[in-house]
Short mmCIF file of C-alpha atoms and ligand atoms in Angstrom, two decimals:
data_model
loop_
_atom_site.label_atom_id
_atom_site.label_comp_id
_atom_site.label_asym_id
_atom_site.label_seq_id
_atom_site.Cartn_x
_atom_site.Cartn_y
_atom_site.Cartn_z
CA UNK A 1 21.73 -32.51 8.75
CA UNK A 2 18.95 -33.18 6.31
CA UNK A 3 16.71 -33.61 9.28
CA UNK A 4 17.69 -30.24 10.63
CA UNK A 5 17.18 -28.53 7.31
CA UNK A 6 13.82 -30.24 7.11
CA UNK A 7 12.87 -28.85 10.46
CA UNK A 8 14.05 -25.37 9.51
CA UNK A 9 12.13 -25.52 6.25
CA UNK A 10 9.13 -26.56 8.21
CA UNK A 11 9.29 -23.67 10.63
CA UNK A 12 9.97 -21.29 7.77
CA UNK A 13 6.91 -22.63 5.99
CA UNK A 14 4.98 -22.32 9.23
CA UNK A 15 5.96 -18.69 9.62
CA UNK A 16 4.97 -17.96 6.07
CA UNK A 17 1.54 -19.46 6.53
CA UNK A 18 1.25 -17.45 9.70
CA UNK A 19 1.97 -14.23 7.85
CA UNK A 20 -0.59 -15.09 5.22
CA UNK A 21 -3.22 -15.76 7.84
CA UNK A 22 -2.35 -12.51 9.61
CA UNK A 23 -2.65 -10.57 6.38
CA UNK A 24 -6.00 -12.12 5.61
CA UNK A 25 -7.38 -11.37 9.08
CA UNK A 26 -6.12 -7.81 8.79
CA UNK A 27 -7.54 -7.31 5.29
CA UNK A 28 -10.84 -8.76 6.39
CA UNK A 29 -11.14 -6.33 9.29
CA UNK A 30 -10.01 -3.29 7.30
CA UNK A 31 -12.25 -4.11 4.34
CA UNK A 32 -15.24 -4.28 6.67
CA UNK A 33 -14.40 -0.76 7.87
CA UNK A 34 -13.94 0.53 4.31
CA UNK A 35 -17.33 -0.83 3.29
CA UNK A 36 -19.06 0.50 6.40
CA UNK A 37 -17.57 3.94 5.84
CA UNK A 38 -18.16 3.76 2.11
CA UNK A 39 -14.55 4.68 1.33
CA UNK A 40 -13.99 2.27 -1.55
CA UNK A 41 -13.53 4.13 -4.79
CA UNK A 42 -14.53 3.28 -8.32
CA UNK A 43 -12.19 4.08 -11.16
CA UNK A 44 -13.07 3.95 -14.84
CA UNK A 45 -11.00 2.56 -17.68
CA UNK A 46 -11.98 3.96 -21.09
CA UNK A 47 -13.17 1.45 -23.68
CA UNK A 48 -12.55 2.65 -27.22
CA UNK A 49 -13.88 2.08 -30.67
CA UNK A 50 -10.55 0.99 -32.15
CA UNK A 51 -11.24 2.08 -35.71
CA UNK A 52 -12.03 5.65 -34.72
CA UNK A 53 -10.03 5.79 -31.49
CA UNK A 54 -13.02 7.26 -29.67
CA UNK A 55 -14.35 6.47 -26.20
CA UNK A 56 -17.55 4.44 -26.25
CA UNK A 57 -17.67 3.45 -22.61
CA UNK A 58 -15.83 2.58 -19.44
CA UNK A 59 -15.19 -0.42 -17.25
CA UNK A 60 -15.81 0.29 -13.57
CA UNK A 61 -12.99 -1.11 -11.42
CA UNK A 62 -13.06 -0.94 -7.64
CA UNK A 63 -10.11 0.67 -5.85
CA UNK A 64 -9.21 0.44 -2.18
CA UNK A 65 -6.53 2.38 -0.38
CA UNK A 66 -6.48 1.58 3.30
CA UNK A 67 -5.04 4.29 5.58
CA UNK A 68 -2.87 1.68 7.34
CA UNK A 69 -2.20 -0.95 4.67
CA UNK A 70 -1.97 1.32 1.66
CA UNK A 71 -3.42 0.40 -1.73
CA UNK A 72 -4.69 -3.18 -1.97
CA UNK A 73 -5.26 -4.81 -5.36
CA UNK A 74 -8.74 -6.07 -6.23
CA UNK A 75 -7.03 -9.27 -7.31
CA UNK A 76 -6.30 -9.74 -3.60
CA UNK A 77 -9.40 -8.39 -1.88
CA UNK A 78 -12.16 -9.46 -4.28
CA UNK A 79 -11.52 -13.20 -3.70
CA UNK A 80 -11.42 -12.47 0.04
CA UNK A 81 -14.70 -10.56 -0.13
CA UNK A 82 -16.23 -13.48 -2.01
CA UNK A 83 -15.23 -15.84 0.80
CA UNK A 84 -16.29 -13.70 3.74
CA UNK A 85 -19.54 -12.46 2.22
CA UNK A 86 -18.52 -8.80 2.03
CA UNK A 87 -18.81 -9.00 -1.76
CA UNK A 88 -22.53 -8.26 -1.65
CA UNK A 89 -22.24 -4.85 0.01
CA UNK A 90 -19.12 -4.07 -1.97
CA UNK A 91 -20.87 -4.88 -5.24
CA UNK A 92 -23.90 -2.81 -4.22
CA UNK A 93 -21.65 0.23 -3.67
CA UNK A 94 -19.77 -0.22 -6.93
CA UNK A 95 -22.96 -0.72 -8.93
CA UNK A 96 -24.65 2.35 -7.42
CA UNK A 97 -21.62 4.55 -7.91
CA UNK A 98 -20.98 3.39 -11.47
CA UNK A 99 -24.61 3.81 -12.55
CA UNK A 100 -24.80 7.27 -10.98
CA UNK A 101 -21.62 8.35 -12.75
CA UNK A 102 -22.63 6.92 -16.10
CA UNK A 103 -26.02 8.57 -15.79
CA UNK A 104 -24.32 11.97 -15.40
CA UNK A 105 -22.00 11.28 -18.34
CA UNK A 106 -24.95 10.80 -20.69
CA UNK A 107 -25.11 14.61 -20.92
CA UNK A 108 -21.68 14.48 -22.58
CA UNK A 109 -21.91 11.31 -24.68
CA UNK A 110 -23.95 8.08 -24.78
CA UNK A 111 -21.29 6.01 -23.01
CA UNK A 112 -21.85 2.59 -21.50
CA UNK A 113 -20.50 1.45 -18.15
CA UNK A 114 -19.41 -2.13 -17.59
CA UNK A 115 -19.60 -3.56 -14.08
CA UNK A 116 -17.90 -6.78 -12.98
CA UNK A 117 -20.26 -9.20 -11.31
CA UNK A 118 -18.81 -11.97 -9.19
CA UNK A 119 -20.15 -15.52 -9.30
CA UNK A 120 -20.87 -15.25 -5.57
CA UNK A 121 -23.51 -12.62 -6.33
CA UNK A 122 -25.60 -15.26 -8.03
CA UNK A 123 -25.90 -17.10 -4.70
CA UNK A 124 -27.34 -14.22 -2.74
CA UNK A 125 -30.79 -13.99 -1.22
CA UNK A 126 -31.28 -10.61 -2.88
CA UNK A 127 -31.66 -11.52 -6.55
CA UNK A 128 -29.14 -9.80 -8.78
CA UNK A 129 -31.83 -8.56 -11.10
CA UNK A 130 -33.55 -6.67 -8.28
CA UNK A 131 -30.41 -4.87 -7.15
CA UNK A 132 -29.61 -3.90 -10.73
CA UNK A 133 -33.16 -2.74 -11.40
CA UNK A 134 -33.16 -0.61 -8.29
CA UNK A 135 -29.74 0.91 -9.11
CA UNK A 136 -30.99 1.85 -12.58
CA UNK A 137 -34.22 3.29 -11.21
CA UNK A 138 -32.38 5.26 -8.52
CA UNK A 139 -29.84 6.74 -10.91
CA UNK A 140 -31.94 7.10 -14.06
CA UNK A 141 -29.41 5.20 -16.15
CA UNK A 142 -30.96 3.46 -19.15
CA UNK A 143 -30.43 -0.33 -19.07
CA UNK A 144 -28.93 -0.10 -22.58
CA UNK A 145 -26.04 1.85 -21.04
CA UNK A 146 -25.12 -0.88 -18.57
CA UNK A 147 -23.00 -3.93 -19.32
CA UNK A 148 -22.66 -6.76 -16.82
CA UNK A 149 -19.38 -8.67 -17.01
CA UNK A 150 -19.27 -12.27 -15.80
CA UNK A 151 -16.47 -14.82 -16.01
CA UNK A 152 -16.43 -18.34 -17.37
CA UNK A 153 -16.28 -19.80 -13.86
CA UNK A 154 -19.87 -18.67 -13.34
CA UNK A 155 -21.03 -20.88 -16.19
CA UNK A 156 -19.33 -23.90 -14.66
CA UNK A 157 -20.76 -23.41 -11.20
CA UNK A 158 -23.97 -25.02 -10.19
CA UNK A 159 -26.08 -21.92 -9.98
CA UNK A 160 -29.79 -22.25 -9.66
CA UNK A 161 -31.71 -20.49 -12.41
CA UNK A 162 -28.53 -19.11 -13.96
CA UNK A 163 -29.89 -19.08 -17.47
CA UNK A 164 -33.12 -17.34 -16.55
CA UNK A 165 -31.26 -14.80 -14.41
CA UNK A 166 -28.98 -13.89 -17.31
CA UNK A 167 -31.88 -13.88 -19.74
CA UNK A 168 -33.75 -11.58 -17.35
CA UNK A 169 -30.93 -9.03 -17.53
CA UNK A 170 -30.81 -9.23 -21.32
CA UNK A 171 -34.60 -8.83 -21.51
CA UNK A 172 -34.23 -5.59 -19.55
CA UNK A 173 -31.90 -4.34 -22.29
CA UNK A 174 -28.66 -4.75 -20.32
CA UNK A 175 -25.55 -5.92 -22.17
CA UNK A 176 -24.00 -9.19 -21.04
CA UNK A 177 -20.27 -9.74 -21.48
CA UNK A 178 -18.12 -12.78 -20.93
CA UNK A 179 -14.95 -11.47 -19.28
CA UNK A 180 -11.40 -12.86 -19.51
CA UNK A 181 -12.48 -15.06 -22.38
CA UNK A 182 -10.13 -17.94 -23.03
CA UNK A 183 -8.56 -18.18 -19.58
CA UNK A 184 -10.99 -20.53 -17.92
CA UNK A 185 -12.25 -23.86 -18.97
CA UNK A 186 -14.60 -22.64 -21.62
CA UNK A 187 -16.72 -24.86 -23.73
CA UNK A 188 -17.54 -22.89 -26.82
CA UNK A 189 -21.14 -24.06 -26.59
CA UNK A 190 -21.56 -21.73 -23.60
CA UNK A 191 -21.35 -18.82 -25.96
CA UNK A 192 -24.45 -20.04 -27.73
CA UNK A 193 -26.20 -21.40 -24.70
CA UNK A 194 -26.17 -18.14 -22.77
CA UNK A 195 -27.42 -14.81 -24.11
CA UNK A 196 -24.08 -12.98 -24.32
CA UNK A 197 -23.85 -9.81 -26.36
CA UNK A 198 -20.15 -9.22 -25.85
CA UNK A 199 -16.92 -11.14 -25.53
CA UNK A 200 -13.89 -9.69 -23.77
CA UNK A 201 -10.65 -11.27 -24.91
CA UNK A 202 -8.25 -11.76 -22.02
CA UNK A 203 -5.05 -9.80 -22.23
CA UNK A 204 -2.94 -12.96 -22.11
CA UNK A 205 -3.83 -13.42 -25.80
CA UNK A 206 -2.33 -10.06 -26.68
CA UNK A 207 0.85 -10.41 -24.68
CA UNK A 208 2.90 -12.49 -27.10
CA UNK A 209 1.18 -11.20 -30.20
CA UNK A 210 4.29 -9.66 -31.67
CA UNK A 211 6.53 -12.68 -31.23
CA UNK A 212 4.34 -15.74 -31.46
CA UNK A 213 2.45 -16.64 -34.64
CA UNK A 214 0.43 -19.41 -32.99
CA UNK A 215 -0.97 -16.77 -30.63
CA UNK A 216 -1.85 -14.71 -33.64
CA UNK A 217 -3.85 -17.57 -35.18
CA UNK A 218 -5.62 -18.17 -31.91
CA UNK A 219 -6.64 -14.54 -31.69
CA UNK A 220 -7.81 -14.55 -35.29
CA UNK A 221 -9.88 -17.65 -34.61
CA UNK A 222 -11.53 -16.07 -31.57
CA UNK A 223 -12.35 -12.94 -33.59
CA UNK A 224 -13.82 -15.00 -36.44
CA UNK A 225 -15.92 -17.00 -34.02
CA UNK A 226 -17.19 -13.88 -32.26
CA UNK A 227 -18.16 -12.47 -35.63
CA UNK A 228 -19.99 -15.65 -36.59
CA UNK A 229 -21.95 -15.46 -33.34
CA UNK A 230 -22.57 -11.70 -33.77
CA UNK A 231 -20.82 -10.90 -30.52
CA UNK A 232 -19.31 -7.50 -29.95
CA UNK A 233 -15.63 -7.95 -29.11
CA UNK A 234 -13.57 -5.97 -26.61
CA UNK A 235 -9.84 -6.69 -26.40
CA UNK A 236 -8.37 -6.24 -22.92
CA UNK A 237 -4.87 -5.08 -22.09
CA UNK A 238 -3.83 -3.27 -25.27
CA UNK A 239 -0.40 -1.89 -24.48
CA UNK A 240 1.19 -1.24 -27.88
CA UNK A 241 0.22 0.46 -31.14
CA UNK A 242 1.15 -2.79 -32.93
CA UNK A 243 -1.40 -4.72 -30.92
CA UNK A 244 -4.04 -2.09 -31.65
CA UNK A 245 -3.25 -2.24 -35.36
CA UNK A 246 -3.43 -6.04 -35.46
CA UNK A 247 -6.80 -5.98 -33.71
CA UNK A 248 -8.24 -3.32 -36.00
CA UNK A 249 -7.04 -5.18 -39.08
CA UNK A 250 -8.71 -8.35 -37.87
CA UNK A 251 -12.08 -6.81 -37.20
CA UNK A 252 -11.93 -6.32 -33.43
CA UNK A 253 -14.21 -3.33 -32.83
CA UNK A 254 -13.36 -2.31 -29.31
CA UNK A 255 -10.56 -2.36 -26.79
CA UNK A 256 -9.10 -1.04 -23.59
CA UNK A 257 -5.58 -0.94 -22.23
CA UNK A 258 -2.71 1.11 -20.93
CA UNK A 259 -1.94 2.30 -24.49
CA UNK A 260 -5.03 4.46 -24.14
CA UNK A 261 -5.53 4.84 -20.41
CA UNK A 262 -5.51 2.90 -17.14
CA UNK A 263 -8.57 3.09 -14.91
CA UNK A 264 -8.81 6.67 -13.64
CA UNK A 265 -10.97 8.53 -11.09
CA UNK A 266 -14.41 9.69 -12.29
CA UNK A 267 -13.38 13.33 -12.69
CA UNK A 268 -10.41 12.32 -14.83
CA UNK A 269 -12.57 10.04 -16.98
CA UNK A 270 -14.98 12.91 -17.50
CA UNK A 271 -12.12 15.14 -18.61
CA UNK A 272 -10.96 12.47 -21.08
CA UNK A 273 -14.49 12.07 -22.40
CA UNK A 274 -14.96 15.81 -22.92
CA UNK A 275 -11.62 16.08 -24.71
CA UNK A 276 -12.54 13.08 -26.84
CA UNK A 277 -15.90 14.61 -27.81
CA UNK A 278 -14.12 17.83 -28.75
CA UNK A 279 -11.77 15.83 -30.97
CA UNK A 280 -8.87 16.67 -28.69
CA UNK A 281 -8.17 13.23 -27.29
CA UNK A 282 -4.59 12.29 -26.75
CA UNK A 283 -4.78 8.86 -28.35
CA UNK A 284 -3.48 9.80 -31.74
CA UNK A 285 -0.50 7.63 -30.85
CA UNK A 286 -2.86 4.67 -30.63
CA UNK A 287 -4.28 5.29 -34.08
CA UNK A 288 -2.62 4.57 -37.36
CA UNK A 289 -0.89 7.59 -38.80
CA UNK A 290 -2.80 8.56 -41.94
CA UNK A 291 -0.89 7.71 -45.10
P1 LIG B 1 -10.96 -7.56 -15.16
O1 LIG B 1 -12.41 -7.41 -15.00
O2 LIG B 1 -10.50 -8.46 -16.25
O3 LIG B 1 -10.40 -6.09 -15.35
C1 LIG B 1 -9.32 -5.75 -16.18
C2 LIG B 1 -8.04 -5.65 -15.39
O4 LIG B 1 -6.95 -5.46 -16.28
C3 LIG B 1 -8.00 -4.46 -14.42
O5 LIG B 1 -7.22 -4.86 -13.29
C4 LIG B 1 -7.25 -3.41 -15.24
O6 LIG B 1 -6.64 -2.41 -14.46
C5 LIG B 1 -6.24 -4.30 -15.93
N1 LIG B 1 -5.75 -3.71 -17.18
C6 LIG B 1 -6.39 -2.93 -18.06
N2 LIG B 1 -5.62 -2.60 -19.12
C7 LIG B 1 -4.42 -3.18 -18.90
C8 LIG B 1 -3.19 -3.22 -19.64
O7 LIG B 1 -3.04 -2.64 -20.72
N3 LIG B 1 -2.16 -3.93 -19.09
C9 LIG B 1 -2.30 -4.58 -17.89
N4 LIG B 1 -1.26 -5.24 -17.42
N5 LIG B 1 -3.45 -4.58 -17.17
C10 LIG B 1 -4.50 -3.89 -17.68
P2 LIG B 1 -7.68 -4.54 -11.79
O8 LIG B 1 -8.39 -3.24 -11.71
O9 LIG B 1 -6.52 -4.78 -10.91
O10 LIG B 1 -8.78 -5.65 -11.50
C11 LIG B 1 -8.44 -7.00 -11.46
C12 LIG B 1 -9.68 -7.86 -11.45
O11 LIG B 1 -10.40 -7.67 -10.23
C13 LIG B 1 -10.68 -7.51 -12.56
O12 LIG B 1 -10.29 -8.10 -13.78
C14 LIG B 1 -11.95 -8.10 -11.98
O13 LIG B 1 -12.01 -9.49 -12.19
C15 LIG B 1 -11.77 -7.84 -10.50
N6 LIG B 1 -12.53 -6.62 -10.13
C16 LIG B 1 -12.16 -5.31 -10.20
N7 LIG B 1 -13.17 -4.50 -9.80
C17 LIG B 1 -14.20 -5.33 -9.46
C18 LIG B 1 -15.53 -5.11 -8.95
O14 LIG B 1 -16.01 -3.97 -8.74
N8 LIG B 1 -16.29 -6.24 -8.71
C19 LIG B 1 -15.82 -7.51 -8.94
N9 LIG B 1 -16.63 -8.56 -8.69
N10 LIG B 1 -14.60 -7.74 -9.44
C20 LIG B 1 -13.79 -6.66 -9.68
MG1 LIG B 2 -13.90 -7.03 -16.28
MG1 LIG B 3 -11.14 -9.09 -17.97
MG1 LIG B 4 -8.88 -10.04 -16.12
#
């Protein structure tokens, strides 16, 4: 009987693997088409100055809705694109689109745009610095308005000339952020070793903020450390007014999250930005009610 169950489990497992492989093959093929036809979209999540509840920038986040498969999460297709090499063309499209948008938005307000850069992009024959330089030149966006987000895993990898590549970006005037801070294996010395200007606190630190006091201490420690190293801090995943208040009270300057807005299409971001500049933004609920 056990034997039989074992065999059934095995074939069930087999079928599951099969489905996964099928999905991957399908995604691979469809993603190639989306990139060739340039149908990936870029959405923008507002980043706010928490004290004033005003938009200071946006994070560019790629969005893909396949006509057959429906919407696919970047958490699923970015790792795939890193494995099959499509990441390079994908990144090129996102960077171009984001810089062009941000360049247009400068007429409304001096907002920054943050672009996620995958570790795989540091392995490419086309040096990252060149593709960024050419995107800035093409779109007229000032380097001071661009932030490049990298994750801790990049710092662990064995990337040739990593330090000089990052320093090269900083020398151009581009901001350099460490994304998802605290989720990877992060030696704190990395923060000093590499020329970061910004630290993005992963949303997992905010999740249990209301219930767990050890999480609170951890968050306070990260904020104190960022301050000591003169790093600008952006909190990710702010979902409640309590979280926003805690962050403000502990000196966290900036944040993003569903409390304010999810990532939205460019036209919608522009509408939010205009309303914000006119003092008509809808985030009063995110701010403290004046006493
Ligand atoms: P990330 O860079 O850490 O981006 C933040 C993610 O948190 C986004 O997920 C965003 O939609 C989500 N988020 C923002 N606020 C909240 C909140 O209040 N609550 C919750 N639950 N989530 C929130 P998204 O867009 O699904 O992207 C997932 C990851 O995929 C990104 O994490 C990034 O690592 C990667 N990614 C997205 N776009 C790109 C891209 O253009 N290039 C590369 N290389 N990676 C990208
Ligand atoms: Mg990011
Ligand atoms: Mg992040
Ligand atoms: Mg993340």
